[in-house]
Amino acid sequence: MMLQEFEGAILVERVNHLISKGHGSEQERRNWAKDIVKYLCSIGCINTPHWNRFLSIGCFEALPEVSPCESRILQKTIAQEYVEAVALLETNDIAIATHYRTLEEITEILILSRNFRELDEIEYQITGINYSRQESLGEEEANALRRIKLLLCASLYLRGKYVDCSSCFFRLLTNDWKMIDFLNQEPSKKFLTNSELLMMIQISTLLAIPLDNYDDFTNIEELIPFQKICPSLYHCLGLLINTSFGKFFQLWHGDINERCHQSFFLDQNWKPAQCMMSCLLY
């Protein structure tokens, strides 16, 4: 996991996940703890529930100097005071030109807090926005709206709603022809990576589609561009179509299992997915 790709609360949660789940060597965990403590001190946001764990693992002789915090929203989010963080965002003077970028920040916080009821409210707000209206917003706002839609799709995986997650995603592909190209580009400010999202879609689709329909799914002409950005899904489908269950489970319990356990997001609903797959194929 390339932790330097992240910042803010999601970096803190990813580091805590790796450390608390025992990933990496003892030295790697110590280095992660040291780096995140230095980072938190540098931005003046040391009020996190994970602080004592980081200090214990990092084995500090002396703490770095704590800088002043320049963002109350960041401070509240890192402290897991999510309601207050959302309230601060909502009470800011939000320009119409940046509405969806602010809504994206709120969506991220709601996902961190697993506030699915409020996420449903956001989904209701944006449901009626069609492609032409989305594109009229300008590139930055349109892309923020795309990221919100993908985050809402990912939230269905986090709830264990695998069928809904899969259908939501492919509906997005159908309604927005730019989505494939969009998924080929990682955003500069990362929260959920494209590879994590695509793994959610892979797991959800394997669980959502009946075994007898796998072959039909692989032959959907409109999804040929998607095959290029998610070849592992089609590799898994090919194994299952050919009843190569041993090879499939070698991959499922091997590389896929490792990637899910290491990911702060994927790990949240990986175990139920494993149980469902075992029930489907055994």
mmCIF file of C-alpha atoms in Angstrom:
data_model
loop_
_atom_site.group_PDB
_atom_site.id
_atom_site.type_symbol
_atom_site.label_atom_id
_atom_site.label_comp_id
_atom_site.label_asym_id
_atom_site.label_seq_id
_atom_site.Cartn_x
_atom_site.Cartn_y
_atom_site.Cartn_z
ATOM 1 C CA MET A 1 0.000 0.000 0.000
ATOM 2 C CA MET A 2 1.470 3.335 -1.124
ATOM 3 C CA LEU A 3 0.484 5.440 1.886
ATOM 4 C CA GLN A 4 2.148 8.570 0.520
ATOM 5 C CA GLU A 5 -0.758 8.778 -1.957
ATOM 6 C CA PHE A 6 -3.128 9.783 0.855
ATOM 7 C CA GLU A 7 -3.570 12.635 3.289
ATOM 8 C CA GLY A 8 -5.885 13.742 6.088
ATOM 9 C CA ALA A 9 -8.307 11.454 7.890
ATOM 10 C CA ILE A 10 -8.207 8.676 5.294
ATOM 11 C CA LEU A 11 -4.418 8.410 5.705
ATOM 12 C CA VAL A 12 -4.845 8.110 9.490
ATOM 13 C CA GLU A 13 -7.509 5.400 9.135
ATOM 14 C CA ARG A 14 -5.484 3.448 6.574
ATOM 15 C CA VAL A 15 -2.387 3.472 8.779
ATOM 16 C CA ASN A 16 -4.406 2.420 11.814
ATOM 17 C CA HIS A 17 -5.969 -0.414 9.798
ATOM 18 C CA LEU A 18 -2.588 -1.765 8.711
ATOM 19 C CA ILE A 19 -1.140 -1.539 12.209
ATOM 20 C CA SER A 20 -4.141 -2.871 14.135
ATOM 21 C CA LYS A 21 -4.571 -5.808 11.734
ATOM 22 C CA GLY A 22 -0.889 -6.722 12.033
ATOM 23 C CA HIS A 23 0.081 -6.140 8.407
ATOM 24 C CA GLY A 24 3.714 -5.728 7.461
ATOM 25 C CA SER A 25 6.736 -6.540 9.556
ATOM 26 C CA GLU A 26 7.264 -5.168 13.054
ATOM 27 C CA GLN A 27 9.711 -2.634 11.636
ATOM 28 C CA GLU A 28 7.255 -1.564 8.935
ATOM 29 C CA ARG A 29 4.524 -1.029 11.536
ATOM 30 C CA ARG A 30 6.935 1.009 13.658
ATOM 31 C CA ASN A 31 7.837 3.132 10.632
ATOM 32 C CA TRP A 32 4.163 3.663 9.753
ATOM 33 C CA ALA A 33 3.433 4.744 13.323
ATOM 34 C CA LYS A 34 6.395 7.136 13.397
ATOM 35 C CA ASP A 35 5.485 8.671 10.053
ATOM 36 C CA ILE A 36 1.824 9.188 10.946
ATOM 37 C CA VAL A 37 2.693 10.791 14.310
ATOM 38 C CA LYS A 38 5.091 13.178 12.549
ATOM 39 C CA TYR A 39 2.407 13.930 9.980
ATOM 40 C CA LEU A 40 -0.288 14.593 12.604
ATOM 41 C CA CYS A 41 2.049 16.875 14.543
ATOM 42 C CA SER A 42 2.930 18.755 11.355
ATOM 43 C CA ILE A 43 -0.744 19.561 10.652
ATOM 44 C CA GLY A 44 -1.681 20.112 14.310
ATOM 45 C CA CYS A 45 -4.291 17.354 14.448
ATOM 46 C CA ILE A 46 -3.189 14.931 17.177
ATOM 47 C CA ASN A 47 -6.662 14.391 18.633
ATOM 48 C CA THR A 48 -7.360 11.005 17.071
ATOM 49 C CA PRO A 49 -8.664 7.879 18.850
ATOM 50 C CA HIS A 50 -5.638 6.047 17.443
ATOM 51 C CA TRP A 51 -3.048 8.402 18.988
ATOM 52 C CA ASN A 52 -2.007 6.159 21.873
ATOM 53 C CA ARG A 53 -1.625 3.157 19.587
ATOM 54 C CA PHE A 54 0.594 5.154 17.238
ATOM 55 C CA LEU A 55 2.747 6.378 20.121
ATOM 56 C CA SER A 56 3.073 2.887 21.561
ATOM 57 C CA ILE A 57 4.071 1.272 18.253
ATOM 58 C CA GLY A 58 6.322 4.163 17.204
ATOM 59 C CA CYS A 59 8.545 3.986 20.328
ATOM 60 C CA PHE A 60 9.255 7.734 20.461
ATOM 61 C CA GLU A 61 12.006 9.150 22.637
ATOM 62 C CA ALA A 62 10.651 12.662 22.071
ATOM 63 C CA LEU A 63 7.607 13.901 20.180
ATOM 64 C CA PRO A 64 7.891 16.344 17.283
ATOM 65 C CA GLU A 65 6.673 19.885 17.855
ATOM 66 C CA VAL A 66 2.943 20.239 17.201
ATOM 67 C CA SER A 67 2.120 22.900 14.610
ATOM 68 C CA PRO A 68 -1.052 25.013 14.735
ATOM 69 C CA CYS A 69 -4.017 23.391 13.005
ATOM 70 C CA GLU A 70 -5.251 25.397 10.030
ATOM 71 C CA SER A 71 -8.488 23.496 9.348
ATOM 72 C CA ARG A 72 -11.214 22.813 11.897
ATOM 73 C CA ILE A 73 -12.924 20.488 9.419
ATOM 74 C CA LEU A 74 -9.767 18.404 9.075
ATOM 75 C CA GLN A 75 -9.285 18.447 12.841
ATOM 76 C CA LYS A 76 -12.841 17.245 13.485
ATOM 77 C CA THR A 77 -12.641 14.518 10.827
ATOM 78 C CA ILE A 78 -9.351 13.118 12.132
ATOM 79 C CA ALA A 79 -10.819 13.180 15.658
ATOM 80 C CA GLN A 80 -13.772 11.146 14.289
ATOM 81 C CA GLU A 81 -16.126 13.953 15.263
ATOM 82 C CA TYR A 82 -17.908 13.433 11.990
ATOM 83 C CA VAL A 83 -21.209 15.162 12.747
ATOM 84 C CA GLU A 84 -19.365 18.355 13.654
ATOM 85 C CA ALA A 85 -17.163 18.107 10.544
ATOM 86 C CA VAL A 86 -20.189 17.787 8.252
ATOM 87 C CA ALA A 87 -21.931 20.651 10.049
ATOM 88 C CA LEU A 88 -18.902 22.897 9.468
ATOM 89 C CA LEU A 89 -18.907 22.052 5.756
ATOM 90 C CA GLU A 90 -22.640 22.667 5.470
ATOM 91 C CA THR A 91 -22.470 26.025 7.245
ATOM 92 C CA ASN A 92 -19.572 27.320 5.152
ATOM 93 C CA ASP A 93 -20.415 29.816 2.432
ATOM 94 C CA ILE A 94 -20.515 27.387 -0.470
ATOM 95 C CA ALA A 95 -20.216 28.917 -3.921
ATOM 96 C CA ILE A 96 -22.518 27.428 -6.536
ATOM 97 C CA ALA A 97 -19.431 26.806 -8.671
ATOM 98 C CA THR A 98 -17.986 24.405 -6.059
ATOM 99 C CA HIS A 99 -21.201 22.813 -4.756
ATOM 100 C CA TYR A 100 -20.414 19.240 -5.833
ATOM 101 C CA ARG A 101 -16.808 19.392 -4.679
ATOM 102 C CA THR A 102 -18.109 20.285 -1.212
ATOM 103 C CA LEU A 103 -20.732 17.547 -1.450
ATOM 104 C CA GLU A 104 -17.930 15.130 -2.319
ATOM 105 C CA GLU A 105 -16.118 16.060 0.910
ATOM 106 C CA ILE A 106 -19.325 15.480 2.862
ATOM 107 C CA THR A 107 -19.842 12.115 1.145
ATOM 108 C CA GLU A 108 -16.344 11.011 2.119
ATOM 109 C CA ILE A 109 -16.941 11.925 5.766
ATOM 110 C CA LEU A 110 -20.267 10.084 5.768
ATOM 111 C CA ILE A 111 -18.545 6.986 4.403
ATOM 112 C CA LEU A 112 -15.886 7.179 7.118
ATOM 113 C CA SER A 113 -18.644 7.419 9.724
ATOM 114 C CA ARG A 114 -20.724 4.704 7.978
ATOM 115 C CA ASN A 115 -23.685 7.084 8.067
ATOM 116 C CA PHE A 116 -25.644 5.272 5.389
ATOM 117 C CA ARG A 117 -28.935 7.078 6.080
ATOM 118 C CA GLU A 118 -27.381 10.427 5.149
ATOM 119 C CA LEU A 119 -25.691 8.829 2.121
ATOM 120 C CA ASP A 120 -29.147 7.749 0.943
ATOM 121 C CA GLU A 121 -30.192 11.403 1.185
ATOM 122 C CA ILE A 122 -27.293 12.435 -1.051
ATOM 123 C CA GLU A 123 -28.218 9.725 -3.544
ATOM 124 C CA TYR A 124 -31.768 11.089 -3.592
ATOM 125 C CA GLN A 125 -30.414 14.602 -4.274
ATOM 126 C CA ILE A 126 -28.381 13.597 -7.315
ATOM 127 C CA THR A 127 -30.623 10.892 -8.815
ATOM 128 C CA GLY A 128 -32.310 13.284 -11.230
ATOM 129 C CA ILE A 129 -29.082 14.726 -12.649
ATOM 130 C CA ASN A 130 -28.722 13.321 -16.164
ATOM 131 C CA TYR A 131 -25.571 13.240 -18.289
ATOM 132 C CA SER A 132 -26.188 16.480 -20.201
ATOM 133 C CA ARG A 133 -26.887 18.441 -17.034
ATOM 134 C CA GLN A 134 -23.813 16.911 -15.393
ATOM 135 C CA GLU A 135 -21.573 17.991 -18.270
ATOM 136 C CA SER A 136 -23.009 21.529 -18.174
ATOM 137 C CA LEU A 137 -21.523 21.962 -14.682
ATOM 138 C CA GLY A 138 -17.946 22.299 -15.973
ATOM 139 C CA GLU A 139 -15.183 19.699 -15.825
ATOM 140 C CA GLU A 140 -14.225 19.950 -12.139
ATOM 141 C CA GLU A 141 -17.797 19.878 -10.857
ATOM 142 C CA ALA A 142 -18.813 17.120 -13.295
ATOM 143 C CA ASN A 143 -15.885 14.979 -12.149
ATOM 144 C CA ALA A 144 -16.742 15.645 -8.495
ATOM 145 C CA LEU A 145 -20.283 14.450 -9.249
ATOM 146 C CA ARG A 146 -18.856 11.317 -10.893
ATOM 147 C CA ARG A 147 -16.753 10.617 -7.798
ATOM 148 C CA ILE A 148 -19.823 11.082 -5.573
ATOM 149 C CA LYS A 149 -21.764 8.560 -7.668
ATOM 150 C CA LEU A 150 -18.899 6.072 -7.444
ATOM 151 C CA LEU A 151 -18.590 6.603 -3.686
ATOM 152 C CA LEU A 152 -22.303 5.936 -3.285
ATOM 153 C CA CYS A 153 -21.850 2.781 -5.310
ATOM 154 C CA ALA A 154 -18.953 1.759 -3.038
ATOM 155 C CA SER A 155 -21.092 2.427 0.026
ATOM 156 C CA LEU A 156 -23.401 -0.376 -1.122
ATOM 157 C CA TYR A 157 -20.464 -2.787 -0.920
ATOM 158 C CA LEU A 158 -19.697 -1.474 2.570
ATOM 159 C CA ARG A 159 -23.270 -2.356 3.568
ATOM 160 C CA GLY A 160 -22.997 -5.858 2.128
ATOM 161 C CA LYS A 161 -25.470 -4.995 -0.649
ATOM 162 C CA TYR A 162 -23.446 -6.713 -3.353
ATOM 163 C CA VAL A 163 -26.251 -7.031 -5.911
ATOM 164 C CA ASP A 164 -27.124 -3.337 -5.565
ATOM 165 C CA CYS A 165 -23.442 -2.361 -5.769
ATOM 166 C CA SER A 166 -22.948 -4.248 -9.026
ATOM 167 C CA SER A 167 -26.158 -3.010 -10.668
ATOM 168 C CA CYS A 168 -25.482 0.580 -9.519
ATOM 169 C CA PHE A 169 -22.024 0.546 -11.080
ATOM 170 C CA PHE A 170 -23.064 -0.849 -14.452
ATOM 171 C CA ARG A 171 -25.951 1.610 -14.569
ATOM 172 C CA LEU A 172 -23.377 4.391 -14.145
ATOM 173 C CA LEU A 173 -21.353 2.994 -17.047
ATOM 174 C CA THR A 174 -24.462 2.860 -19.220
ATOM 175 C CA ASN A 175 -25.540 6.417 -18.417
ATOM 176 C CA ASP A 176 -22.115 8.094 -18.640
ATOM 177 C CA TRP A 177 -19.897 7.184 -21.580
ATOM 178 C CA LYS A 178 -16.964 9.126 -20.063
ATOM 179 C CA MET A 179 -16.894 6.946 -16.936
ATOM 180 C CA ILE A 180 -14.485 4.359 -18.389
ATOM 181 C CA ASP A 181 -11.875 7.012 -19.205
ATOM 182 C CA PHE A 182 -12.496 8.589 -15.811
ATOM 183 C CA LEU A 183 -11.735 5.281 -14.083
ATOM 184 C CA ASN A 184 -8.438 5.052 -15.954
ATOM 185 C CA GLN A 185 -7.214 8.163 -14.124
ATOM 186 C CA GLU A 186 -6.530 8.229 -10.392
ATOM 187 C CA PRO A 187 -7.630 11.508 -8.746
ATOM 188 C CA SER A 188 -4.889 13.739 -7.374
ATOM 189 C CA LYS A 189 -6.511 13.698 -3.910
ATOM 190 C CA LYS A 190 -7.240 10.068 -3.147
ATOM 191 C CA PHE A 191 -9.853 8.712 -0.780
ATOM 192 C CA LEU A 192 -10.985 5.450 -2.355
ATOM 193 C CA THR A 193 -8.626 4.282 -5.098
ATOM 194 C CA ASN A 194 -9.912 3.122 -8.463
ATOM 195 C CA SER A 195 -8.341 -0.295 -7.877
ATOM 196 C CA GLU A 196 -10.275 -0.639 -4.605
ATOM 197 C CA LEU A 197 -13.506 0.414 -6.291
ATOM 198 C CA LEU A 198 -12.980 -2.067 -9.132
ATOM 199 C CA MET A 199 -12.294 -4.846 -6.622
ATOM 200 C CA MET A 200 -15.604 -3.994 -4.929
ATOM 201 C CA ILE A 201 -17.301 -4.282 -8.316
ATOM 202 C CA GLN A 202 -15.519 -7.550 -9.060
ATOM 203 C CA ILE A 203 -16.540 -9.134 -5.754
ATOM 204 C CA SER A 204 -20.098 -7.789 -5.959
ATOM 205 C CA THR A 205 -20.595 -8.904 -9.562
ATOM 206 C CA LEU A 206 -19.304 -12.420 -8.892
ATOM 207 C CA LEU A 207 -21.828 -12.664 -6.053
ATOM 208 C CA ALA A 208 -24.683 -10.920 -7.871
ATOM 209 C CA ILE A 209 -24.815 -12.781 -11.176
ATOM 210 C CA PRO A 210 -26.219 -16.326 -11.128
ATOM 211 C CA LEU A 211 -23.629 -18.908 -12.205
ATOM 212 C CA ASP A 212 -25.731 -19.851 -15.243
ATOM 213 C CA ASN A 213 -25.597 -16.244 -16.489
ATOM 214 C CA TYR A 214 -21.821 -15.717 -16.279
ATOM 215 C CA ASP A 215 -21.321 -16.617 -19.942
ATOM 216 C CA ASP A 216 -24.013 -14.166 -21.078
ATOM 217 C CA PHE A 217 -22.426 -11.400 -18.994
ATOM 218 C CA THR A 218 -18.980 -11.882 -20.547
ATOM 219 C CA ASN A 219 -20.495 -11.493 -24.022
ATOM 220 C CA ILE A 220 -22.195 -8.123 -23.438
ATOM 221 C CA GLU A 221 -20.716 -6.044 -26.248
ATOM 222 C CA GLU A 222 -21.236 -2.711 -24.480
ATOM 223 C CA LEU A 223 -18.941 -3.851 -21.655
ATOM 224 C CA ILE A 224 -15.903 -4.616 -23.831
ATOM 225 C CA PRO A 225 -14.194 -1.329 -22.787
ATOM 226 C CA PHE A 226 -14.794 -2.275 -19.143
ATOM 227 C CA GLN A 227 -12.981 -5.591 -19.666
ATOM 228 C CA LYS A 228 -9.789 -3.641 -20.329
ATOM 229 C CA ILE A 229 -9.861 -1.839 -16.966
ATOM 230 C CA CYS A 230 -11.063 -4.827 -14.933
ATOM 231 C CA PRO A 231 -9.523 -7.928 -16.571
ATOM 232 C CA SER A 232 -9.375 -9.829 -13.276
ATOM 233 C CA LEU A 233 -13.194 -9.986 -13.115
ATOM 234 C CA TYR A 234 -13.314 -11.619 -16.529
ATOM 235 C CA HIS A 235 -10.495 -13.987 -15.606
ATOM 236 C CA CYS A 236 -12.516 -15.112 -12.568
ATOM 237 C CA LEU A 237 -15.663 -15.449 -14.659
ATOM 238 C CA GLY A 238 -13.758 -17.546 -17.207
ATOM 239 C CA LEU A 239 -12.546 -19.904 -14.493
ATOM 240 C CA LEU A 240 -16.064 -20.326 -13.120
ATOM 241 C CA ILE A 241 -17.624 -20.788 -16.576
ATOM 242 C CA ASN A 242 -15.113 -23.581 -17.227
ATOM 243 C CA THR A 243 -15.841 -25.046 -13.759
ATOM 244 C CA SER A 244 -12.217 -24.508 -12.724
ATOM 245 C CA PHE A 245 -13.349 -23.997 -9.151
ATOM 246 C CA GLY A 246 -10.014 -25.035 -7.651
ATOM 247 C CA LYS A 247 -8.119 -22.388 -9.634
ATOM 248 C CA PHE A 248 -10.785 -19.801 -8.837
ATOM 249 C CA PHE A 249 -10.620 -20.413 -5.099
ATOM 250 C CA GLN A 250 -6.829 -20.374 -5.243
ATOM 251 C CA LEU A 251 -7.129 -16.817 -6.566
ATOM 252 C CA TRP A 252 -10.079 -15.917 -4.289
ATOM 253 C CA HIS A 253 -8.337 -17.105 -1.124
ATOM 254 C CA GLY A 254 -4.927 -15.921 -2.331
ATOM 255 C CA ASP A 255 -4.334 -12.621 -4.123
ATOM 256 C CA ILE A 256 -7.881 -11.267 -3.725
ATOM 257 C CA ASN A 257 -7.974 -12.190 -0.039
ATOM 258 C CA GLU A 258 -4.625 -10.469 0.577
ATOM 259 C CA ARG A 259 -5.666 -7.300 -1.237
ATOM 260 C CA CYS A 260 -8.953 -7.127 0.667
ATOM 261 C CA HIS A 261 -7.376 -7.655 4.070
ATOM 262 C CA GLN A 262 -4.845 -4.885 3.441
ATOM 263 C CA SER A 263 -7.470 -2.356 2.325
ATOM 264 C CA PHE A 264 -9.253 -0.263 4.946
ATOM 265 C CA PHE A 265 -12.372 -0.274 2.767
ATOM 266 C CA LEU A 266 -12.398 -3.719 1.166
ATOM 267 C CA ASP A 267 -11.799 -5.484 4.459
ATOM 268 C CA GLN A 268 -14.992 -4.048 5.959
ATOM 269 C CA ASN A 269 -17.240 -6.470 4.089
ATOM 270 C CA TRP A 270 -14.839 -9.074 2.757
ATOM 271 C CA LYS A 271 -15.661 -11.801 5.293
ATOM 272 C CA PRO A 272 -19.420 -11.862 4.495
ATOM 273 C CA ALA A 273 -18.511 -11.941 0.790
ATOM 274 C CA GLN A 274 -16.303 -14.978 1.382
ATOM 275 C CA CYS A 275 -19.133 -16.745 3.198
ATOM 276 C CA MET A 276 -21.582 -15.982 0.394
ATOM 277 C CA MET A 277 -19.212 -17.264 -2.287
ATOM 278 C CA SER A 278 -18.620 -20.487 -0.359
ATOM 279 C CA CYS A 279 -22.393 -20.984 -0.087
ATOM 280 C CA LEU A 280 -22.843 -20.347 -3.815
ATOM 281 C CA LEU A 281 -20.193 -22.773 -5.051
ATOM 282 C CA TYR A 282 -20.031 -25.531 -2.447
#
